[in-house]
Tab-separated table of C-alpha atoms in Angstrom:
chain	number	residue	atom	x	y	z
D	107	MET	CA	8.737	28.943	67.092
D	108	THR	CA	8.351	26.477	64.333
D	109	TYR	CA	6.159	22.922	64.615
D	110	CYS	CA	6.584	20.510	61.845
D	111	ILE	CA	5.334	16.977	60.765
D	112	ALA	CA	6.430	13.839	58.599
D	113	ILE	CA	4.203	10.983	58.116
D	114	LYS	CA	5.322	7.726	56.411
D	115	THR	CA	2.876	5.251	55.763
D	116	ASN	CA	2.405	2.913	53.437
D	117	SER	CA	0.956	4.553	50.889
D	118	HIS	CA	2.085	7.859	51.385
D	119	LEU	CA	4.727	10.464	52.922
D	120	VAL	CA	2.538	14.023	53.918
D	121	PHE	CA	5.000	16.674	55.281
D	122	ALA	CA	3.276	19.697	57.272
D	123	SER	CA	4.650	22.797	57.888
D	124	ASP	CA	3.748	25.842	59.871
D	125	SER	CA	4.838	29.354	59.182
D	126	ARG	CA	5.622	31.437	61.704
D	127	THR	CA	8.816	32.535	62.892
D	128	ASN	CA	9.954	34.574	65.651
D	129	ALA	CA	13.363	36.243	67.361
D	130	GLY	CA	11.537	36.912	70.384
D	131	PRO	CA	7.989	37.986	71.360
D	132	ASP	CA	8.182	41.225	69.492
D	133	ASN	CA	9.688	40.209	66.388
D	134	VAL	CA	7.200	37.475	64.601
D	135	ASN	CA	7.317	37.149	60.812
D	136	THR	CA	6.146	34.524	57.898
D	137	TYR	CA	8.335	32.554	56.476
D	138	SER	CA	7.931	28.985	54.475
D	139	LYS	CA	9.060	26.009	56.439
D	140	MET	CA	8.827	23.817	53.367
D	141	PHE	CA	11.084	23.452	50.379
D	142	CYS	CA	10.483	20.438	47.774
D	143	TRP	CA	12.999	19.699	44.710
D	144	GLY	CA	12.750	16.739	42.405
D	145	ILE	CA	12.855	15.489	38.905
D	146	PRO	CA	9.646	13.563	37.625
D	147	GLY	CA	10.179	10.052	37.483
D	148	GLN	CA	13.235	9.473	38.740
D	149	ARG	CA	13.373	11.317	42.442
D	150	GLN	CA	11.408	13.753	44.533
D	151	PHE	CA	12.058	15.345	47.842
D	152	VAL	CA	10.647	17.332	50.732
D	153	LEU	CA	12.634	19.326	53.582
D	154	LEU	CA	11.159	21.137	56.481
D	155	SER	CA	13.240	23.601	58.640
D	156	ALA	CA	13.589	24.266	62.692
D	157	GLY	CA	15.746	26.416	64.324
D	158	ASN	CA	17.891	29.363	62.959
D	159	LEU	CA	16.003	30.805	60.386
D	160	ALA	CA	19.525	31.993	58.550
D	161	THR	CA	21.003	28.901	59.058
D	162	SER	CA	18.239	26.994	57.895
D	163	GLN	CA	18.012	29.709	54.288
D	164	SER	CA	21.821	29.160	54.127
D	165	VAL	CA	21.064	25.422	53.826
D	166	VAL	CA	18.386	26.088	51.576
D	167	GLU	CA	20.241	28.563	49.272
D	168	LYS	CA	23.195	26.428	49.139
D	169	ILE	CA	21.034	23.006	47.816
D	170	ASN	CA	19.762	25.495	44.869
D	171	ARG	CA	23.228	26.265	43.955
D	172	ASP	CA	24.909	22.852	43.980
D	173	ILE	CA	22.034	21.784	41.563
D	174	LYS	CA	22.255	24.969	39.406
D	175	GLU	CA	26.083	24.513	39.171
D	176	ASN	CA	25.688	20.633	38.671
D	177	SER	CA	27.880	20.025	42.255
D	178	GLU	CA	29.649	17.073	42.526
D	179	VAL	CA	27.104	16.043	44.979
D	180	ASN	CA	23.794	17.500	44.744
D	181	LEU	CA	19.892	16.391	45.079
D	182	PHE	CA	19.607	15.463	41.770
D	183	ASN	CA	22.628	13.147	41.503
D	184	VAL	CA	23.211	11.778	44.703
D	185	LYS	CA	22.341	7.747	44.497
D	186	TYR	CA	20.610	7.329	47.696
D	187	LEU	CA	18.518	9.042	50.005
D	188	SER	CA	20.438	8.810	53.223
D	189	ASP	CA	23.103	10.014	51.345
D	190	ALA	CA	20.969	13.227	50.639
D	191	ALA	CA	20.586	13.717	54.184
D	192	ASP	CA	24.221	13.238	54.936
D	193	TYR	CA	24.732	16.009	52.291
D	194	ILE	CA	22.079	18.163	54.200
D	195	GLY	CA	23.503	17.341	57.234
D	196	LYS	CA	26.720	18.526	55.952
D	197	LEU	CA	25.871	21.902	54.704
D	198	SER	CA	23.810	22.575	58.117
D	199	LEU	CA	26.853	22.232	60.284
D	200	GLU	CA	28.909	24.510	58.050
D	201	ALA	CA	26.667	27.241	57.794
D	202	GLN	CA	26.287	26.785	61.827
D	203	ASN	CA	30.288	26.511	61.557
D	204	THR	CA	31.157	29.717	59.385
D	205	ILE	CA	28.375	32.047	62.194
D	206	LEU	CA	30.051	30.363	65.357
D	207	GLN	CA	33.596	31.245	63.849
D	208	ALA	CA	32.486	35.253	63.885
D	209	GLY	CA	32.536	35.097	67.409
D	210	MET	CA	29.366	35.180	68.655
D	211	ASN	CA	27.794	35.729	72.595
D	212	ALA	CA	27.988	32.428	74.517
D	213	GLY	CA	23.794	32.496	74.374
D	214	PHE	CA	23.430	32.201	70.534
D	215	ASN	CA	22.442	29.358	69.225
D	216	ALA	CA	22.656	28.833	65.381
D	217	GLU	CA	21.313	24.898	65.401
D	218	SER	CA	18.854	24.311	63.191
D	219	THR	CA	16.997	20.539	62.905
D	220	PHE	CA	15.318	19.357	59.609
D	221	ILE	CA	12.982	16.445	58.601
D	222	PHE	CA	13.983	15.354	55.151
D	223	GLY	CA	12.506	12.837	52.925
D	224	GLY	CA	11.491	11.889	49.581
D	225	GLN	CA	12.109	8.738	47.338
D	226	ILE	CA	14.651	7.718	44.812
D	227	GLU	CA	13.633	5.493	42.112
D	228	GLY	CA	15.164	2.044	42.703
D	229	ASP	CA	15.221	2.808	46.810
D	230	SER	CA	12.491	2.852	49.297
D	231	ALA	CA	10.644	5.873	50.162
D	232	GLU	CA	12.004	7.264	53.629
D	233	ILE	CA	11.564	10.284	56.354
D	234	PHE	CA	14.829	11.098	58.416
D	235	MET	CA	15.328	13.730	61.193
D	236	ILE	CA	18.655	15.330	60.771
D	237	TYR	CA	20.276	17.178	63.915
D	238	PRO	CA	22.133	19.837	63.993
D	239	GLN	CA	25.291	17.686	64.838
D	240	GLY	CA	24.525	16.324	60.808
D	241	ASN	CA	23.576	12.908	61.655
D	242	HIS	CA	20.183	11.661	61.032
D	243	ILE	CA	17.465	8.989	61.736
D	244	VAL	CA	14.519	7.699	60.477
D	245	CYS	CA	10.948	7.395	62.383
D	246	PRO	CA	10.308	4.694	64.887
D	247	GLN	CA	8.316	1.507	63.214
D	248	ALA	CA	5.439	1.616	65.586
D	249	ALA	CA	4.869	5.075	65.695
D	250	PRO	CA	6.036	6.349	62.159
D	251	PHE	CA	6.157	9.873	61.997
D	252	LEU	CA	8.505	12.695	63.038
D	253	GLN	CA	8.408	16.074	64.257
D	254	ILE	CA	10.261	19.064	64.897
D	255	GLY	CA	10.111	22.430	66.295
D	256	GLU	CA	7.208	23.029	69.630
D	257	ILE	CA	6.154	19.049	69.311
D	258	LYS	CA	4.990	18.139	72.372
D	259	TYR	CA	1.174	19.423	71.936
D	260	GLY	CA	0.557	17.646	69.109
D	261	LYS	CA	1.505	14.305	69.630
D	262	PRO	CA	-0.506	12.653	71.906
D	263	LEU	CA	-3.142	12.754	68.828
D	264	LEU	CA	-0.294	11.415	66.355
D	265	ASP	CA	0.242	8.766	68.927
D	266	ARG	CA	-3.149	7.685	68.732
D	267	VAL	CA	-3.911	7.755	65.234
D	268	ILE	CA	-0.780	7.097	63.004
D	269	HIS	CA	0.019	3.823	62.051
D	270	ASP	CA	1.602	1.869	58.657
D	271	ASN	CA	-1.533	1.654	57.198
D	272	THR	CA	-3.430	5.103	58.309
D	273	SER	CA	-5.428	6.514	54.878
D	274	GLU	CA	-3.521	9.630	53.283
D	275	SER	CA	-6.835	11.757	54.244
D	276	ASP	CA	-6.087	10.612	57.642
D	277	ALA	CA	-2.696	11.340	57.736
D	278	ILE	CA	-3.396	14.754	56.433
D	279	ARG	CA	-6.422	15.617	58.665
D	280	ALA	CA	-4.151	14.111	61.860
D	281	ALA	CA	-1.483	16.652	60.789
D	282	MET	CA	-3.936	19.473	60.890
D	283	VAL	CA	-5.761	18.831	63.980
D	284	SER	CA	-2.537	18.090	65.669
D	285	MET	CA	-1.144	21.538	64.244
D	286	ASP	CA	-4.246	23.408	65.157
D	287	SER	CA	-3.976	21.967	68.652
D	288	THR	CA	-0.479	23.025	68.683
D	289	MET	CA	-1.289	26.824	67.354
D	290	ARG	CA	-3.803	27.181	69.940
D	291	SER	CA	-1.583	26.335	73.056
D	292	ASN	CA	1.588	28.662	71.745
D	293	SER	CA	0.950	31.690	70.046
D	294	THR	CA	4.622	31.497	68.807
D	295	VAL	CA	3.020	28.399	65.835
D	296	GLY	CA	1.137	29.824	63.434
D	297	PRO	CA	-0.262	29.708	59.363
D	298	PRO	CA	-0.409	29.639	56.933
D	299	ILE	CA	-0.126	25.193	57.393
D	300	GLU	CA	1.193	23.725	54.128
D	301	ILE	CA	0.572	20.340	53.380
D	302	ASN	CA	2.606	18.176	51.229
D	303	SER	CA	1.567	14.410	50.157
D	304	TYR	CA	3.635	12.596	48.329
D	305	THR	CA	2.426	8.957	46.595
D	306	ILE	CA	5.090	6.504	46.959
D	307	ASN	CA	6.865	5.059	44.163
D	308	SER	CA	4.837	7.690	42.172
D	309	PHE	CA	8.105	10.308	41.784
D	310	LYS	CA	5.950	12.963	41.112
D	311	PRO	CA	5.652	15.724	43.047
D	312	GLY	CA	3.512	15.668	45.996
D	313	GLY	CA	-0.001	17.398	46.175
D	314	TYR	CA	0.299	20.381	47.881
D	315	ARG	CA	-2.293	22.541	49.931
D	316	VAL	CA	-2.175	25.819	51.785
D	317	PHE	CA	-4.458	26.662	54.675
D	318	VAL	CA	-4.102	30.216	55.777
D	319	GLU	CA	-5.640	31.956	59.158
D	320	ASP	CA	-9.260	32.446	57.740
D	321	ASP	CA	-9.389	29.423	55.328
D	322	ALA	CA	-12.581	27.992	55.414
D	323	TYR	CA	-11.879	24.782	55.301
D	324	LEU	CA	-9.259	25.248	58.517
D	325	ARG	CA	-12.262	26.885	60.332
D	326	ASP	CA	-14.360	23.938	59.378
D	327	LEU	CA	-11.814	21.274	60.898
D	328	ARG	CA	-11.284	22.909	64.131
D	329	ASP	CA	-15.140	23.940	64.703
D	330	SER	CA	-15.622	20.321	63.730
D	331	TRP	CA	-13.080	18.777	66.069
D	332	ALA	CA	-14.189	20.729	69.262
D	333	GLU	CA	-17.589	19.752	68.681
D	334	LYS	CA	-16.463	16.331	68.333
D	335	LEU	CA	-14.027	16.407	71.134
D	336	LEU	CA	-16.554	17.552	73.240
D	337	GLY	CA	-19.117	14.877	72.213
D	338	ALA	CA	-16.598	12.258	72.939
D	339	PHE	CA	-16.206	13.207	76.254
D	340	ALA	CA	-19.840	13.200	76.956
D	341	GLY	CA	-19.558	9.638	76.029
D	342	LEU	CA	-16.984	8.505	78.479
D	343	PRO	CA	-17.770	5.948	81.037
D	344	GLU	CA	-19.066	6.916	84.136
D	345	LEU	CA	-16.586	8.018	87.048
D	346	PRO	CA	-16.507	5.268	90.049
D	347	SER	CA	-17.549	6.531	93.517
D	348	VAL	CA	-15.134	8.223	95.733
D	349	SER	CA	-12.791	6.277	97.470
D	350	ASN	CA	-12.219	6.780	101.685
D	351	VAL	CA	-10.586	10.147	101.653
D	352	SER	CA	-8.575	10.077	105.234
D	353	ARG	CA	-5.516	7.873	103.902
D	354	ILE	CA	-4.495	11.384	102.452
D	355	CYS	CA	-6.160	14.428	104.461
D	356	ARG	CA	-5.005	15.230	107.425
D	357	ASN	CA	-7.873	16.902	109.518
D	358	ARG	CA	-7.872	17.983	112.765
L	195	MET	CA	9.458	13.608	85.873
L	196	THR	CA	5.127	14.601	87.196
L	197	TYR	CA	2.417	15.741	85.886
L	198	CYS	CA	-0.650	17.593	88.263
L	199	ILE	CA	-3.471	19.490	87.050
L	200	ALA	CA	-5.754	21.584	89.061
L	201	ILE	CA	-9.253	22.939	87.870
L	202	LYS	CA	-11.186	25.765	89.210
L	203	THR	CA	-14.932	25.380	88.096
L	204	ASN	CA	-18.069	27.371	89.771
L	205	SER	CA	-18.880	24.699	91.867
L	206	HIS	CA	-15.546	22.410	92.243
L	207	LEU	CA	-12.129	22.709	92.361
L	208	VAL	CA	-10.483	19.410	91.366
L	209	PHE	CA	-7.242	18.051	91.937
L	210	ALA	CA	-5.241	15.707	90.013
L	211	SER	CA	-1.038	13.919	90.205
L	212	ASP	CA	0.324	11.080	88.551
L	213	SER	CA	3.044	9.374	91.313
L	214	ARG	CA	5.920	8.971	89.344
L	215	THR	CA	9.811	10.379	90.167
L	216	ASN	CA	12.922	9.859	88.594
L	217	ALA	CA	16.065	10.725	89.596
L	218	GLY	CA	17.644	9.759	86.154
L	219	PRO	CA	16.414	7.109	83.866
L	220	ASP	CA	17.646	4.198	86.003
L	221	ASN	CA	16.332	5.910	89.387
L	222	VAL	CA	12.419	5.830	89.102
L	223	ASN	CA	10.093	5.562	91.951
L	224	THR	CA	6.908	5.885	93.445
L	225	TYR	CA	5.390	8.757	95.358
L	226	SER	CA	2.284	10.276	95.862
L	227	LYS	CA	2.527	14.344	94.881
L	228	MET	CA	-0.779	15.529	96.342
L	229	PHE	CA	-1.069	16.523	100.237
L	230	CYS	CA	-4.483	17.749	101.752
L	231	TRP	CA	-4.881	19.313	105.284
L	232	GLY	CA	-8.324	21.099	106.750
L	233	ILE	CA	-10.815	21.989	109.342
L	234	PRO	CA	-14.020	20.561	108.600
L	235	GLY	CA	-16.093	23.417	108.624
L	236	GLN	CA	-14.206	25.822	108.413
L	237	ARG	CA	-11.036	25.294	105.799
L	238	GLN	CA	-9.889	22.709	103.252
L	239	PHE	CA	-6.331	22.786	101.315
L	240	VAL	CA	-4.650	21.054	98.457
L	241	LEU	CA	-1.504	20.827	97.673
L	242	LEU	CA	0.437	18.859	94.906
L	243	SER	CA	4.310	19.162	93.898
L	244	ALA	CA	6.384	19.077	91.331
L	245	GLY	CA	10.517	19.364	90.965
L	246	ASN	CA	13.299	18.269	93.720
L	247	LEU	CA	11.836	15.571	95.903
L	248	ALA	CA	13.795	16.927	98.793
L	249	THR	CA	12.469	20.003	98.648
L	250	SER	CA	9.073	19.269	97.960
L	251	GLN	CA	8.916	16.283	101.069
L	252	SER	CA	10.980	19.215	103.446
L	253	VAL	CA	7.954	22.031	102.953
L	254	VAL	CA	5.131	19.024	103.258
L	255	GLU	CA	6.957	18.298	106.817
L	256	LYS	CA	7.299	21.865	107.711
L	257	ILE	CA	3.707	22.301	107.391
L	258	ASN	CA	2.925	18.924	109.310
L	259	ARG	CA	5.408	20.020	112.202
L	260	ASP	CA	4.205	23.734	112.253
L	261	ILE	CA	0.512	22.692	112.819
L	262	LYS	CA	1.537	20.363	115.251
L	263	GLU	CA	3.302	22.994	117.226
L	264	ASN	CA	0.828	25.670	116.505
L	265	SER	CA	3.181	27.631	115.125
L	266	GLU	CA	2.759	31.527	114.761
L	267	VAL	CA	1.861	31.421	110.918
L	268	ASN	CA	0.414	27.502	110.058
L	269	LEU	CA	-2.568	25.959	107.538
L	270	PHE	CA	-4.577	25.948	110.659
L	271	ASN	CA	-4.553	30.046	111.447
L	272	VAL	CA	-3.620	32.041	108.662
L	273	LYS	CA	-6.266	33.892	107.489
L	274	TYR	CA	-6.376	34.421	103.892
L	275	LEU	CA	-5.931	31.274	101.013
L	276	SER	CA	-3.258	33.440	99.629
L	277	ASP	CA	-1.153	33.887	102.912
L	278	ALA	CA	-1.226	30.250	103.281
L	279	ALA	CA	0.405	30.675	99.672
L	280	ASP	CA	3.061	33.285	101.166
L	281	TYR	CA	3.886	30.629	103.766
L	282	ILE	CA	3.963	27.640	101.783
L	283	GLY	CA	6.431	29.896	99.238
L	284	LYS	CA	8.377	30.942	102.096
L	285	LEU	CA	9.210	27.260	103.607
L	286	SER	CA	9.977	26.330	99.760
L	287	LEU	CA	12.327	29.208	99.373
L	288	GLU	CA	14.227	28.108	102.835
L	289	ALA	CA	14.403	24.399	101.826
L	290	GLN	CA	16.103	25.156	98.344
L	291	ASN	CA	18.402	27.871	100.310
L	292	THR	CA	19.218	25.458	102.736
L	293	ILE	CA	20.291	22.585	99.859
L	294	LEU	CA	22.183	25.390	97.771
L	295	GLN	CA	24.301	26.556	100.981
L	296	ALA	CA	25.710	23.623	101.266
L	297	GLY	CA	27.964	23.854	98.028
L	298	MET	CA	26.532	21.755	95.149
L	299	ASN	CA	27.541	21.622	91.613
L	300	ALA	CA	26.584	24.327	89.081
L	301	GLY	CA	24.061	22.132	87.406
L	302	PHE	CA	22.192	20.725	90.831
L	303	ASN	CA	18.402	22.105	90.684
L	304	ALA	CA	16.873	22.317	94.159
L	305	GLU	CA	13.819	24.151	92.667
L	306	SER	CA	10.195	23.122	93.544
L	307	THR	CA	6.903	24.303	91.409
L	308	PHE	CA	3.403	23.683	93.659
L	309	ILE	CA	-0.168	23.874	93.211
L	310	PHE	CA	-1.675	25.055	96.012
L	311	GLY	CA	-5.836	25.738	96.432
L	312	GLY	CA	-8.688	25.497	98.936
L	313	GLN	CA	-10.821	27.263	100.805
L	314	ILE	CA	-10.947	29.393	104.196
L	315	GLU	CA	-14.686	29.927	105.442
L	316	GLY	CA	-15.221	34.135	104.639
L	317	ASP	CA	-12.891	33.766	101.835
L	318	SER	CA	-13.750	32.324	97.734
L	319	ALA	CA	-12.058	29.357	96.904
L	320	GLU	CA	-8.952	29.797	94.979
L	321	ILE	CA	-6.060	27.625	93.140
L	322	PHE	CA	-2.515	29.251	93.095
L	323	MET	CA	0.765	28.008	91.284
L	324	ILE	CA	3.497	28.790	93.735
L	325	TYR	CA	6.887	29.131	91.557
L	326	PRO	CA	10.607	28.371	93.311
L	327	GLN	CA	11.034	31.733	93.840
L	328	GLY	CA	8.241	31.747	96.486
L	329	ASN	CA	5.845	33.883	94.985
L	330	HIS	CA	2.644	33.014	93.108
L	331	ILE	CA	-0.343	33.340	90.629
L	332	VAL	CA	-4.081	32.482	90.169
L	333	CYS	CA	-5.086	30.499	87.239
L	334	PRO	CA	-6.153	32.872	83.914
L	335	GLN	CA	-10.235	33.486	83.916
L	336	ALA	CA	-10.654	32.395	80.338
L	337	ALA	CA	-8.708	29.009	80.832
L	338	PRO	CA	-9.616	28.080	84.723
L	339	PHE	CA	-6.613	25.346	85.055
L	340	LEU	CA	-3.134	25.164	86.312
L	341	GLN	CA	-0.740	22.928	85.333
L	342	ILE	CA	2.950	21.846	86.910
L	343	GLY	CA	5.470	19.301	85.327
L	344	GLU	CA	5.339	17.937	81.548
L	345	ILE	CA	2.323	20.138	80.553
L	346	LYS	CA	2.415	19.736	77.154
L	347	TYR	CA	1.200	17.284	76.008
L	348	GLY	CA	-2.131	17.421	77.785
L	349	LYS	CA	-2.689	21.206	77.571
L	350	PRO	CA	-4.650	21.118	74.206
L	351	LEU	CA	-7.344	18.523	75.904
L	352	LEU	CA	-8.083	21.011	78.653
L	353	ASP	CA	-7.548	24.289	76.826
L	354	ARG	CA	-10.712	22.776	74.559
L	355	VAL	CA	-13.044	21.833	77.409
L	356	ILE	CA	-12.384	23.284	80.676
L	357	HIS	CA	-14.322	26.240	81.558
L	358	ASP	CA	-16.097	28.128	84.073
L	359	ASN	CA	-19.226	25.667	84.368
L	360	THR	CA	-17.708	22.362	83.292
L	361	SER	CA	-19.001	19.798	85.220
L	362	GLU	CA	-17.205	17.978	88.242
L	363	SER	CA	-17.516	14.711	86.491
L	364	ASP	CA	-16.443	16.269	83.221
L	365	ALA	CA	-13.513	18.409	84.874
L	366	ILE	CA	-12.525	15.314	86.518
L	367	ARG	CA	-12.518	13.157	82.948
L	368	ALA	CA	-10.896	15.651	81.188
L	369	ALA	CA	-8.096	16.051	83.886
L	370	MET	CA	-7.890	11.731	83.327
L	371	VAL	CA	-7.656	11.893	80.026
L	372	SER	CA	-5.283	14.780	79.661
L	373	MET	CA	-2.878	12.787	82.472
L	374	ASP	CA	-3.668	9.366	80.611
L	375	SER	CA	-2.200	10.900	77.024
L	376	THR	CA	0.753	12.378	78.961
L	377	MET	CA	1.543	8.928	80.120
L	378	ARG	CA	1.415	7.615	76.804
L	379	SER	CA	3.722	10.005	75.618
L	380	ASN	CA	6.540	10.406	77.719
L	381	SER	CA	7.414	6.927	80.330
L	382	THR	CA	8.197	9.283	83.064
L	383	VAL	CA	4.926	10.302	84.190
L	384	GLY	CA	3.318	7.281	86.145
L	385	PRO	CA	-0.008	5.915	87.804
L	386	PRO	CA	-1.008	5.687	90.162
L	387	ILE	CA	-3.164	8.464	89.408
L	388	GLU	CA	-4.821	10.623	92.172
L	389	ILE	CA	-8.102	12.658	92.086
L	390	ASN	CA	-9.149	14.910	94.701
L	391	SER	CA	-12.520	17.662	94.038
L	392	TYR	CA	-13.228	19.628	96.662
L	393	THR	CA	-17.285	21.068	96.475
L	394	ILE	CA	-16.599	24.555	96.968
L	395	ASN	CA	-18.387	25.948	100.073
L	396	SER	CA	-18.792	22.659	101.375
L	397	PHE	CA	-15.537	23.068	103.712
L	398	LYS	CA	-15.240	19.020	104.032
L	399	PRO	CA	-12.097	16.945	102.461
L	400	GLY	CA	-12.511	17.103	98.487
L	401	GLY	CA	-13.621	13.379	97.329
L	402	TYR	CA	-10.686	11.087	96.781
L	403	ARG	CA	-10.234	8.893	93.657
L	404	VAL	CA	-7.329	6.614	93.323
L	405	PHE	CA	-6.290	5.127	89.786
L	406	VAL	CA	-3.836	2.036	89.921
L	407	GLU	CA	-1.896	0.881	86.691
L	408	ASP	CA	-4.211	-2.054	85.669
L	409	ASP	CA	-7.544	0.020	87.364
L	410	ALA	CA	-10.569	-1.287	85.880
L	411	TYR	CA	-11.868	2.417	85.049
L	412	LEU	CA	-8.584	3.576	83.705
L	413	ARG	CA	-8.305	1.100	81.243
L	414	ASP	CA	-12.244	1.586	80.303
L	415	LEU	CA	-11.634	4.966	79.988
L	416	ARG	CA	-8.229	4.898	78.035
L	417	ASP	CA	-9.982	2.339	75.452
L	418	SER	CA	-13.406	4.470	75.393
L	419	TRP	CA	-11.449	7.575	74.378
L	420	ALA	CA	-8.771	6.055	71.915
L	421	GLU	CA	-12.473	4.769	70.185
L	422	LYS	CA	-13.879	7.659	70.435
L	423	LEU	CA	-11.015	9.537	69.071
L	424	LEU	CA	-10.699	7.232	66.382
L	425	GLY	CA	-14.733	7.905	65.466
L	426	ALA	CA	-14.221	11.616	65.717
L	427	PHE	CA	-11.582	11.268	62.974
L	428	ALA	CA	-13.861	9.218	60.846
L	429	GLY	CA	-16.289	12.296	60.968
L	430	LEU	CA	-13.910	15.403	60.106
L	431	PRO	CA	-14.845	17.347	57.304
L	432	GLU	CA	-13.578	16.018	53.504
L	433	LEU	CA	-10.197	17.395	52.522
L	434	PRO	CA	-10.197	20.078	50.064
L	435	SER	CA	-8.461	19.454	46.617
L	436	VAL	CA	-5.389	19.751	45.979
L	437	SER	CA	-3.449	23.270	45.130
L	438	ASN	CA	-1.130	24.380	42.068
L	439	VAL	CA	2.049	22.468	43.402
L	440	SER	CA	4.513	24.317	40.891
L	441	ARG	CA	4.835	27.307	43.483
L	442	ILE	CA	6.641	25.570	45.716
L	443	CYS	CA	8.566	22.446	44.210
L	444	ARG	CA	11.831	22.724	41.973
L	445	ASN	CA	11.756	20.229	39.484
L	446	ARG	CA	13.912	20.283	36.826
């Protein structure tokens, strides 16, 4: 499994990814799911991947090759960010179709889902979810974040914390707490956690942080959050008294 | 969809359920998913249901009929709590098989999953998850709670808060915050929220509370939690400075 998040605030694009892959419960490995490209001063991109690892790797390799060979369409020459998203969607479909034409079992799934974001000079910054079908959507305005992979455990926290005007530091820490809660509830999501925070209109590579399993800050954040969560509990309003029970209980 | 929780502490069994049912996004309704039976001084039971509503209702009706007709096996004469769980599993299988033998479409799903708990005099209190296949499990010792339905959104909170020695009030409020977070993230889980808290060894019906959509306490709890969660954020440790970015970014 995988858990990746992208957050779009007024000032930053924050990307977060875990690093655990598994092909069955007894085939667990560690791969980065975060990839970046850019031309300082002109354009910056970040890609996060979930799903079939071979499909994801094939897409990333093709992106690199197309840049190297200066292909007609590549990340360093597309005019608009959404064209770049379309291009990645096309690479993903091609990778899936190559595998599927080989005639796999009915149960085999070659699909990958991507989060792609960044900014090209003259265009606004954006984050996209790129579906296995190759099409894409932007994030909702009211809840400006996207998630792929094991998204449910960590969503309620993001729903409450993330807004347009969330600070960079809060967005990163929200992503990390959301990630940590998910790791706690699902053993197929795991460290290192990678964070890339792009400052909108900077056109410089985003600030990069990585947190391994026994990272001191990650442990601090986890302990601090657990303690504050229990503290928040202690301060919740007192329960009202019980109602009449007879209407739901059938007692002899 | 549905979200139901049962928590087993040293002193109480706490049951919580939402009340929204949906057969497709345009066929939404309100049904209680909490059912109780008991003989004061001797035995008390609570049942929570998720899945096919017709199957769940058929099981509840059969439980009531068997009590009324004093059948050979019914909730008022079984000797052990796990026998009661087996009996409910059997009723569930029978209800599913009756429907399936009618020759439904391949996509049709008659399955229901139940949480069942309570106590019979001379036996310890327990909570069970009863699978659609009719078999059952108890809750894990380290995390003494069970969930059915839309379980992921509300699990991280329970993972952090619920232990053997959690107080009744904290267990109920944890269940309610877990439920409220789930309602916020998934529109197919909705109020009224019903809470039943059985005091172990009391053999009296559990304390019952119900919270409708605009309930003043539920609103208080929701606002208070949102505020405290944001407060907890403000107090998290400061982020470490950024690492060297060059190793993940391909810049021209």
